[in-house]
PDB file of C-alpha atoms in Angstrom:
ATOM      1  CA  MET A   1    -114.530  60.653  62.993  1.00 43.00           C
ATOM      2  CA  GLU A   2    -113.369  59.372  59.597  1.00 49.00           C
ATOM      3  CA  LYS A   3    -112.041  62.335  57.615  1.00 71.00           C
ATOM      4  CA  LYS A   4    -111.449  60.623  54.294  1.00 88.00           C
ATOM      5  CA  LEU A   5    -113.084  62.185  51.248  1.00 95.00           C
ATOM      6  CA  LYS A   6    -113.581  60.729  47.782  1.00 95.00           C
ATOM      7  CA  TYR A   7    -113.349  62.917  44.666  1.00 96.00           C
ATOM      8  CA  ASN A   8    -115.504  62.173  41.654  1.00 96.00           C
ATOM      9  CA  LEU A   9    -115.780  64.172  38.426  1.00 96.00           C
ATOM     10  CA  ARG A  10    -119.358  64.309  37.174  1.00 96.00           C
ATOM     11  CA  GLU A  11    -120.982  65.877  34.161  1.00 96.00           C
ATOM     12  CA  ILE A  12    -123.440  68.592  35.128  1.00 95.00           C
ATOM     13  CA  ILE A  13    -126.313  66.591  33.638  1.00 94.00           C
ATOM     14  CA  ALA A  14    -125.612  63.913  36.281  1.00 95.00           C
ATOM     15  CA  ILE A  15    -126.232  66.326  39.171  1.00 95.00           C
ATOM     16  CA  ASN A  16    -129.709  66.014  40.708  1.00 96.00           C
ATOM     17  CA  ASP A  17    -131.776  68.456  42.757  1.00 95.00           C
ATOM     18  CA  GLU A  18    -130.698  66.902  46.059  1.00 96.00           C
ATOM     19  CA  ASP A  19    -127.045  67.370  45.108  1.00 96.00           C
ATOM     20  CA  ILE A  20    -127.687  70.993  44.159  1.00 96.00           C
ATOM     21  CA  LEU A  21    -129.348  71.767  47.489  1.00 96.00           C
ATOM     22  CA  ARG A  22    -126.459  70.194  49.395  1.00 96.00           C
ATOM     23  CA  MET A  23    -123.890  72.181  47.397  1.00 95.00           C
ATOM     24  CA  TYR A  24    -125.914  75.329  47.943  1.00 94.00           C
ATOM     25  CA  THR A  25    -125.887  74.693  51.694  1.00 93.00           C
ATOM     26  CA  LEU A  26    -122.095  74.460  51.614  1.00 92.00           C
ATOM     27  CA  MET A  27    -121.954  77.777  49.738  1.00 89.00           C
ATOM     28  CA  GLN A  28    -124.203  79.410  52.334  1.00 87.00           C
ATOM     29  CA  ASP A  29    -121.930  78.147  55.102  1.00 85.00           C
ATOM     30  CA  ASN A  30    -118.990  79.986  53.585  1.00 79.00           C
ATOM     31  CA  TYR A  31    -120.440  82.957  51.689  1.00 76.00           C
ATOM     32  CA  ASP A  32    -123.062  85.648  52.235  1.00 72.00           C
ATOM     33  CA  TYR A  33    -125.575  86.889  49.636  1.00 70.00           C
ATOM     34  CA  VAL A  34    -125.754  83.584  47.756  1.00 78.00           C
ATOM     35  CA  LEU A  35    -129.212  83.060  46.272  1.00 86.00           C
ATOM     36  CA  LEU A  36    -130.356  79.585  45.250  1.00 90.00           C
ATOM     37  CA  GLU A  37    -131.677  80.799  41.885  1.00 90.00           C
ATOM     38  CA  ASN A  38    -128.363  82.438  40.997  1.00 88.00           C
ATOM     39  CA  PHE A  39    -126.378  79.452  42.228  1.00 90.00           C
ATOM     40  CA  LYS A  40    -128.389  77.019  40.090  1.00 92.00           C
ATOM     41  CA  LYS A  41    -128.175  79.259  37.029  1.00 90.00           C
ATOM     42  CA  ASP A  42    -124.404  79.541  37.346  1.00 89.00           C
ATOM     43  CA  LEU A  43    -123.994  75.823  38.020  1.00 93.00           C
ATOM     44  CA  LEU A  44    -125.934  74.818  34.918  1.00 91.00           C
ATOM     45  CA  GLN A  45    -123.613  76.931  32.786  1.00 91.00           C
ATOM     46  CA  LYS A  46    -120.713  74.662  33.757  1.00 95.00           C
ATOM     47  CA  ASP A  47    -119.791  71.374  32.080  1.00 96.00           C
ATOM     48  CA  TYR A  48    -118.471  69.366  35.011  1.00 97.00           C
ATOM     49  CA  VAL A  49    -118.408  69.385  38.791  1.00 97.00           C
ATOM     50  CA  GLY A  50    -115.754  67.746  40.943  1.00 96.00           C
ATOM     51  CA  VAL A  51    -117.613  66.395  43.982  1.00 97.00           C
ATOM     52  CA  LEU A  52    -116.097  65.453  47.348  1.00 97.00           C
ATOM     53  CA  THR A  53    -118.124  62.908  49.313  1.00 96.00           C
ATOM     54  CA  ASP A  54    -117.591  61.391  52.772  1.00 95.00           C
ATOM     55  CA  ILE A  55    -117.920  57.733  53.811  1.00 93.00           C
ATOM     56  CA  ASN A  56    -121.710  58.188  53.908  1.00 94.00           C
ATOM     57  CA  ASN A  57    -121.725  59.554  50.349  1.00 95.00           C
ATOM     58  CA  ILE A  58    -122.678  63.042  51.584  1.00 96.00           C
ATOM     59  CA  ILE A  59    -121.218  65.920  49.568  1.00 97.00           C
ATOM     60  CA  GLN A  60    -118.685  67.794  51.692  1.00 96.00           C
ATOM     61  CA  GLY A  61    -117.130  69.917  48.969  1.00 94.00           C
ATOM     62  CA  PHE A  62    -117.083  70.635  45.255  1.00 95.00           C
ATOM     63  CA  THR A  63    -115.554  72.648  42.452  1.00 94.00           C
ATOM     64  CA  THR A  64    -117.012  73.388  39.028  1.00 95.00           C
ATOM     65  CA  TYR A  65    -115.482  73.538  35.554  1.00 96.00           C
ATOM     66  CA  ALA A  66    -116.424  74.926  32.158  1.00 96.00           C
ATOM     67  CA  ILE A  67    -114.399  74.271  29.036  1.00 96.00           C
ATOM     68  CA  ASN A  68    -114.287  77.241  26.654  1.00 96.00           C
ATOM     69  CA  PRO A  69    -117.233  79.060  28.298  1.00 94.00           C
ATOM     70  CA  LYS A  70    -119.579  81.097  26.116  1.00 93.00           C
ATOM     71  CA  ASN A  71    -118.165  79.231  23.105  1.00 92.00           C
ATOM     72  CA  TYR A  72    -114.745  80.812  23.462  1.00 93.00           C
ATOM     73  CA  SER A  73    -112.605  79.554  20.598  1.00 91.00           C
ATOM     74  CA  SER A  74    -108.881  79.318  19.936  1.00 94.00           C
ATOM     75  CA  ASN A  75    -106.874  77.070  17.627  1.00 94.00           C
ATOM     76  CA  GLU A  76    -103.988  76.985  20.103  1.00 95.00           C
ATOM     77  CA  PHE A  77    -105.519  76.395  23.525  1.00 96.00           C
ATOM     78  CA  ASN A  78    -108.579  75.500  25.582  1.00 97.00           C
ATOM     79  CA  ILE A  79    -109.767  77.554  28.528  1.00 97.00           C
ATOM     80  CA  MET A  80    -110.569  75.594  31.683  1.00 97.00           C
ATOM     81  CA  PHE A  81    -112.732  77.953  33.720  1.00 96.00           C
ATOM     82  CA  SER A  82    -113.039  77.157  37.422  1.00 90.00           C
ATOM     83  CA  GLY A  83    -116.235  78.301  39.080  1.00 85.00           C
ATOM     84  CA  ASP A  84    -117.481  77.945  42.663  1.00 83.00           C
ATOM     85  CA  THR A  85    -115.137  75.989  44.930  1.00 86.00           C
ATOM     86  CA  VAL A  86    -115.896  75.175  48.551  1.00 87.00           C
ATOM     87  CA  ILE A  87    -115.203  72.522  51.171  1.00 89.00           C
ATOM     88  CA  SER A  88    -116.872  71.914  54.519  1.00 90.00           C
ATOM     89  CA  GLU A  89    -115.040  73.379  57.505  1.00 85.00           C
ATOM     90  CA  ASN A  90    -115.121  69.895  59.042  1.00 88.00           C
ATOM     91  CA  TYR A  91    -112.676  68.765  56.361  1.00 89.00           C
ATOM     92  CA  THR A  92    -110.260  71.671  56.336  1.00 78.00           C
ATOM     93  CA  GLY A  93    -106.807  70.397  55.483  1.00 78.00           C
ATOM     94  CA  SER A  94    -107.968  67.531  53.290  1.00 84.00           C
ATOM     95  CA  GLN A  95    -105.865  67.024  50.162  1.00 88.00           C
ATOM     96  CA  ALA A  96    -108.685  65.279  48.302  1.00 92.00           C
ATOM     97  CA  LEU A  97    -109.706  68.374  46.360  1.00 90.00           C
ATOM     98  CA  THR A  98    -106.108  69.096  45.361  1.00 90.00           C
ATOM     99  CA  LYS A  99    -105.536  65.572  44.069  1.00 92.00           C
ATOM    100  CA  GLY A 100    -108.949  65.517  42.429  1.00 94.00           C
ATOM    101  CA  TRP A 101    -108.219  68.768  40.617  1.00 94.00           C
ATOM    102  CA  VAL A 102    -105.013  67.288  39.194  1.00 94.00           C
ATOM    103  CA  ASP A 103    -106.874  64.145  38.105  1.00 94.00           C
ATOM    104  CA  THR A 104    -109.386  66.380  36.339  1.00 95.00           C
ATOM    105  CA  VAL A 105    -106.587  68.261  34.600  1.00 95.00           C
ATOM    106  CA  ALA A 106    -105.202  64.926  33.397  1.00 95.00           C
ATOM    107  CA  PHE A 107    -108.650  64.042  32.036  1.00 95.00           C
ATOM    108  CA  PHE A 108    -108.843  67.292  30.045  1.00 96.00           C
ATOM    109  CA  ILE A 109    -105.262  66.979  28.758  1.00 95.00           C
ATOM    110  CA  LYS A 110    -106.031  63.517  27.410  1.00 94.00           C
ATOM    111  CA  LYS A 111    -109.387  64.605  26.006  1.00 94.00           C
ATOM    112  CA  TYR A 112    -107.875  67.529  24.100  1.00 93.00           C
ATOM    113  CA  PRO A 113    -104.342  66.357  23.227  1.00 93.00           C
ATOM    114  CA  ASN A 114    -103.746  68.838  20.409  1.00 94.00           C
ATOM    115  CA  LYS A 115    -104.253  72.038  22.391  1.00 96.00           C
ATOM    116  CA  LYS A 116    -102.643  73.734  25.353  1.00 96.00           C
ATOM    117  CA  LEU A 117    -104.740  73.930  28.512  1.00 97.00           C
ATOM    118  CA  LEU A 118    -105.034  77.318  30.237  1.00 98.00           C
ATOM    119  CA  TRP A 119    -106.616  77.582  33.677  1.00 98.00           C
ATOM    120  CA  PHE A 120    -108.843  80.651  34.073  1.00 97.00           C
ATOM    121  CA  LEU A 121    -109.387  81.291  37.753  1.00 95.00           C
ATOM    122  CA  MET A 122    -111.497  83.926  39.515  1.00 93.00           C
ATOM    123  CA  SER A 123    -110.421  84.391  43.113  1.00 90.00           C
ATOM    124  CA  LYS A 124    -112.317  86.241  45.834  1.00 84.00           C
ATOM    125  CA  GLY A 125    -110.478  84.407  48.605  1.00 81.00           C
ATOM    126  CA  TYR A 126    -106.851  83.674  49.410  1.00 84.00           C
ATOM    127  CA  LYS A 127    -107.360  79.899  49.613  1.00 83.00           C
ATOM    128  CA  THR A 128    -108.230  79.731  45.933  1.00 87.00           C
ATOM    129  CA  TYR A 129    -105.413  82.063  44.929  1.00 92.00           C
ATOM    130  CA  LEU A 130    -102.837  79.966  46.827  1.00 92.00           C
ATOM    131  CA  TYR A 131    -103.287  77.160  44.334  1.00 93.00           C
ATOM    132  CA  LEU A 132    -101.212  79.243  41.915  1.00 96.00           C
ATOM    133  CA  PRO A 133     -97.924  79.730  43.832  1.00 96.00           C
ATOM    134  CA  PHE A 134     -98.158  76.219  45.288  1.00 94.00           C
ATOM    135  CA  PHE A 135     -98.918  74.532  41.953  1.00 95.00           C
ATOM    136  CA  PHE A 136     -97.209  76.508  39.196  1.00 98.00           C
ATOM    137  CA  GLN A 137     -93.755  77.727  38.344  1.00 97.00           C
ATOM    138  CA  LYS A 138     -95.207  80.562  36.267  1.00 98.00           C
ATOM    139  CA  TYR A 139     -98.667  82.142  36.285  1.00 98.00           C
ATOM    140  CA  TYR A 140    -100.326  85.560  36.370  1.00 98.00           C
ATOM    141  CA  PRO A 141    -100.488  87.648  38.493  1.00 98.00           C
ATOM    142  CA  ALA A 142     -97.579  86.542  40.697  1.00 98.00           C
ATOM    143  CA  LEU A 143     -95.699  88.175  43.551  1.00 97.00           C
ATOM    144  CA  GLU A 144     -92.284  87.342  42.101  1.00 97.00           C
ATOM    145  CA  LYS A 145     -91.558  89.053  38.782  1.00 96.00           C
ATOM    146  CA  ASP A 146     -89.808  86.002  37.354  1.00 97.00           C
ATOM    147  CA  ARG A 147     -92.913  83.886  37.976  1.00 98.00           C
ATOM    148  CA  ASN A 148     -95.253  86.193  36.040  1.00 98.00           C
ATOM    149  CA  ASP A 149     -96.271  84.632  32.719  1.00 98.00           C
ATOM    150  CA  LEU A 150     -96.786  87.844  30.763  1.00 97.00           C
ATOM    151  CA  ARG A 151     -97.985  85.945  27.681  1.00 96.00           C
ATOM    152  CA  LEU A 152    -101.271  85.364  29.489  1.00 98.00           C
ATOM    153  CA  ILE A 153    -102.244  89.017  30.026  1.00 97.00           C
ATOM    154  CA  ASP A 154    -103.914  89.532  26.637  1.00 97.00           C
ATOM    155  CA  ILE A 155    -105.723  86.194  26.923  1.00 97.00           C
ATOM    156  CA  ILE A 156    -106.981  87.076  30.400  1.00 97.00           C
ATOM    157  CA  ASN A 157    -108.310  90.366  29.098  1.00 97.00           C
ATOM    158  CA  ASN A 158    -109.950  88.770  26.073  1.00 96.00           C
ATOM    159  CA  VAL A 159    -111.681  85.991  28.040  1.00 96.00           C
ATOM    160  CA  SER A 160    -112.767  88.351  30.836  1.00 97.00           C
ATOM    161  CA  GLU A 161    -114.326  90.790  28.389  1.00 96.00           C
ATOM    162  CA  ILE A 162    -116.286  87.952  26.792  1.00 95.00           C
ATOM    163  CA  LEU A 163    -117.483  86.465  30.075  1.00 94.00           C
ATOM    164  CA  TYR A 164    -118.077  89.663  32.075  1.00 94.00           C
ATOM    165  CA  PRO A 165    -118.154  92.639  29.686  1.00 94.00           C
ATOM    166  CA  ASN A 166    -119.902  94.930  32.184  1.00 94.00           C
ATOM    167  CA  ASN A 167    -117.838  93.985  35.211  1.00 95.00           C
ATOM    168  CA  TRP A 168    -114.265  93.519  34.011  1.00 97.00           C
ATOM    169  CA  ASN A 169    -111.658  96.190  34.751  1.00 97.00           C
ATOM    170  CA  LYS A 170    -108.602  95.714  32.558  1.00 96.00           C
ATOM    171  CA  LEU A 171    -106.480  98.151  34.561  1.00 96.00           C
ATOM    172  CA  THR A 172    -106.975  96.464  37.931  1.00 97.00           C
ATOM    173  CA  GLY A 173    -107.472  92.867  36.769  1.00 97.00           C
ATOM    174  CA  ILE A 174    -110.641  92.735  38.855  1.00 97.00           C
ATOM    175  CA  ILE A 175    -114.195  91.629  38.118  1.00 95.00           C
ATOM    176  CA  LYS A 176    -116.499  93.756  40.254  1.00 93.00           C
ATOM    177  CA  PHE A 177    -120.185  92.938  40.272  1.00 86.00           C
ATOM    178  CA  ASN A 178    -122.888  95.576  40.438  1.00 81.00           C
ATOM    179  CA  LYS A 179    -124.562  93.905  43.393  1.00 69.00           C
ATOM    180  CA  LYS A 180    -123.566  91.467  46.093  1.00 62.00           C
ATOM    181  CA  ILE A 181    -123.859  87.930  44.766  1.00 57.00           C
ATOM    182  CA  GLY A 182    -121.498  86.113  47.113  1.00 54.00           C
ATOM    183  CA  GLN A 183    -118.840  87.342  49.487  1.00 54.00           C
ATOM    184  CA  ILE A 184    -116.719  85.582  52.083  1.00 56.00           C
ATOM    185  CA  LYS A 185    -118.194  85.403  55.557  1.00 52.00           C
ATOM    186  CA  GLU A 186    -116.554  87.591  58.183  1.00 56.00           C
ATOM    187  CA  ARG A 187    -115.021  84.681  60.107  1.00 51.00           C
ATOM    188  CA  HIS A 188    -113.126  83.605  56.982  1.00 52.00           C
ATOM    189  CA  ILE A 189    -111.987  87.154  56.269  1.00 51.00           C
ATOM    190  CA  SER A 190    -110.269  87.363  59.643  1.00 54.00           C
ATOM    191  CA  LYS A 191    -108.411  84.143  58.840  1.00 54.00           C
ATOM    192  CA  SER A 192    -107.082  85.763  55.656  1.00 49.00           C
ATOM    193  CA  VAL A 193    -105.707  88.764  57.499  1.00 55.00           C
ATOM    194  CA  ASP A 194    -104.101  86.584  60.170  1.00 52.00           C
ATOM    195  CA  LYS A 195    -102.522  84.160  57.719  1.00 61.00           C
ATOM    196  CA  ASN A 196     -99.106  85.897  57.652  1.00 77.00           C
ATOM    197  CA  ASN A 197     -98.211  84.616  54.209  1.00 89.00           C
ATOM    198  CA  LYS A 198     -96.514  86.712  51.521  1.00 93.00           C
ATOM    199  CA  HIS A 199     -98.768  85.350  48.788  1.00 94.00           C
ATOM    200  CA  VAL A 200    -101.865  86.107  50.846  1.00 91.00           C
ATOM    201  CA  ASP A 201    -100.576  89.644  51.386  1.00 92.00           C
ATOM    202  CA  PHE A 202    -100.023  89.988  47.640  1.00 95.00           C
ATOM    203  CA  PHE A 203    -103.531  88.726  46.919  1.00 94.00           C
ATOM    204  CA  ILE A 204    -105.074  91.272  49.299  1.00 92.00           C
ATOM    205  CA  GLU A 205    -102.954  94.040  47.750  1.00 95.00           C
ATOM    206  CA  LYS A 206    -104.131  93.097  44.251  1.00 96.00           C
ATOM    207  CA  ASN A 207    -107.738  92.562  45.325  1.00 94.00           C
ATOM    208  CA  PRO A 208    -108.480  94.926  48.231  1.00 93.00           C
ATOM    209  CA  GLY A 209    -112.232  94.532  47.670  1.00 90.00           C
ATOM    210  CA  TYR A 210    -112.194  90.741  48.072  1.00 87.00           C
ATOM    211  CA  ASN A 211    -114.241  91.070  51.260  1.00 81.00           C
ATOM    212  CA  GLU A 212    -116.964  92.692  49.148  1.00 83.00           C
ATOM    213  CA  GLY A 213    -116.986  89.871  46.615  1.00 84.00           C
ATOM    214  CA  ASP A 214    -114.521  91.310  44.066  1.00 91.00           C
ATOM    215  CA  GLU A 215    -112.797  88.654  41.962  1.00 93.00           C
ATOM    216  CA  LEU A 216    -109.126  88.712  40.972  1.00 96.00           C
ATOM    217  CA  VAL A 217    -108.701  87.090  37.562  1.00 97.00           C
ATOM    218  CA  CYS A 218    -105.739  84.736  37.290  1.00 97.00           C
ATOM    219  CA  MET A 219    -104.380  82.310  34.710  1.00 98.00           C
ATOM    220  CA  ALA A 220    -101.768  79.576  34.358  1.00 98.00           C
ATOM    221  CA  GLU A 221    -100.780  77.170  31.636  1.00 98.00           C
ATOM    222  CA  VAL A 222    -101.322  73.618  32.836  1.00 96.00           C
ATOM    223  CA  ASN A 223     -98.617  71.272  31.674  1.00 93.00           C
ATOM    224  CA  ILE A 224     -96.022  68.989  33.239  1.00 93.00           C
ATOM    225  CA  ASN A 225     -93.154  71.435  32.765  1.00 94.00           C
ATOM    226  CA  ASN A 226     -94.983  74.315  34.457  1.00 97.00           C
ATOM    227  CA  LEU A 227     -95.979  72.427  37.596  1.00 96.00           C
ATOM    228  CA  MET A 228     -94.233  72.369  40.951  1.00 95.00           C
ATOM    229  CA  ARG A 229     -92.901  69.035  42.207  1.00 93.00           C
ATOM    230  CA  PHE A 230     -95.927  67.741  44.178  1.00 90.00           C
ATOM    231  CA  PRO A 231     -98.681  68.442  41.595  1.00 91.00           C
ATOM    232  CA  LYS A 232     -96.294  67.336  38.832  1.00 94.00           C
ATOM    233  CA  LEU A 233     -95.926  63.910  40.438  1.00 93.00           C
ATOM    234  CA  ILE A 234     -99.699  63.570  40.829  1.00 92.00           C
ATOM    235  CA  LEU A 235    -100.327  64.616  37.211  1.00 94.00           C
ATOM    236  CA  GLU A 236     -97.737  62.157  35.893  1.00 93.00           C
ATOM    237  CA  ARG A 237     -99.374  59.389  37.930  1.00 92.00           C
ATOM    238  CA  SER A 238    -102.859  60.369  36.707  1.00 92.00           C
ATOM    239  CA  LEU A 239    -101.775  60.410  33.069  1.00 92.00           C
ATOM    240  CA  ARG A 240    -100.146  56.981  33.467  1.00 91.00           C
ATOM    241  CA  SER A 241    -103.344  55.655  35.032  1.00 88.00           C
ATOM    242  CA  ILE A 242    -105.433  56.943  32.124  1.00 86.00           C
ATOM    243  CA  ASN A 243    -103.007  55.408  29.613  1.00 82.00           C
ATOM    244  CA  ASP A 244    -103.083  52.069  31.436  1.00 78.00           C
ATOM    245  CA  ASN A 245    -106.880  52.030  31.443  1.00 77.00           C
ATOM    246  CA  GLU A 246    -106.936  52.691  27.700  1.00 75.00           C
ATOM    247  CA  LYS A 247    -104.812  49.620  26.947  1.00 64.00           C
TER     248      LYS A 247
END
């Protein structure tokens, strides 16, 4: 079976009902307590969706983005808020989403050249959290003290209070919802526990209620100098490609 996936960044207005139902199915495959009405409402609050399609053009994964959600405003930086992210179990191990995410970052950097780009990430699963130690030299929260970007703490608190005023806990760094609106299925939880990875252990320590749908809020500044070697190379290539296409 051909395992190749293609990543395409689409504006939310370009997503049709068939696409939404397919994405919802993928969410149901990976999470419990996901209602279609809530999923659609959340999706339509985003600006873009990065879609992964197979050779038959069937959606096999996606991730959503909002730029400065709820009209968040700063003269110094933009907030790139990542929403739902999921990939079909049949394509576990694919690097298409990773490369697509970097291409999307390049797109936003070029679109907003006069501001820093901060990635606001809510993580209720270790796979999402692992983007941080694998991608960034500094971020928050991090296992290693020297990798913690403490400048981001106040921004995290400010953005979280705006987005989730009734659910954000400043002391724990956790967003805890009043009812179950999406939690990892049991089979994926067992994989987390068995992962034997220090960053996974740290994530579980920081977010012990992840199996109940609690979200650990994280942030990193996205720029060339803050990226690890592999994503840095991809971002440099993506930025060169954009520049070449503009000539």
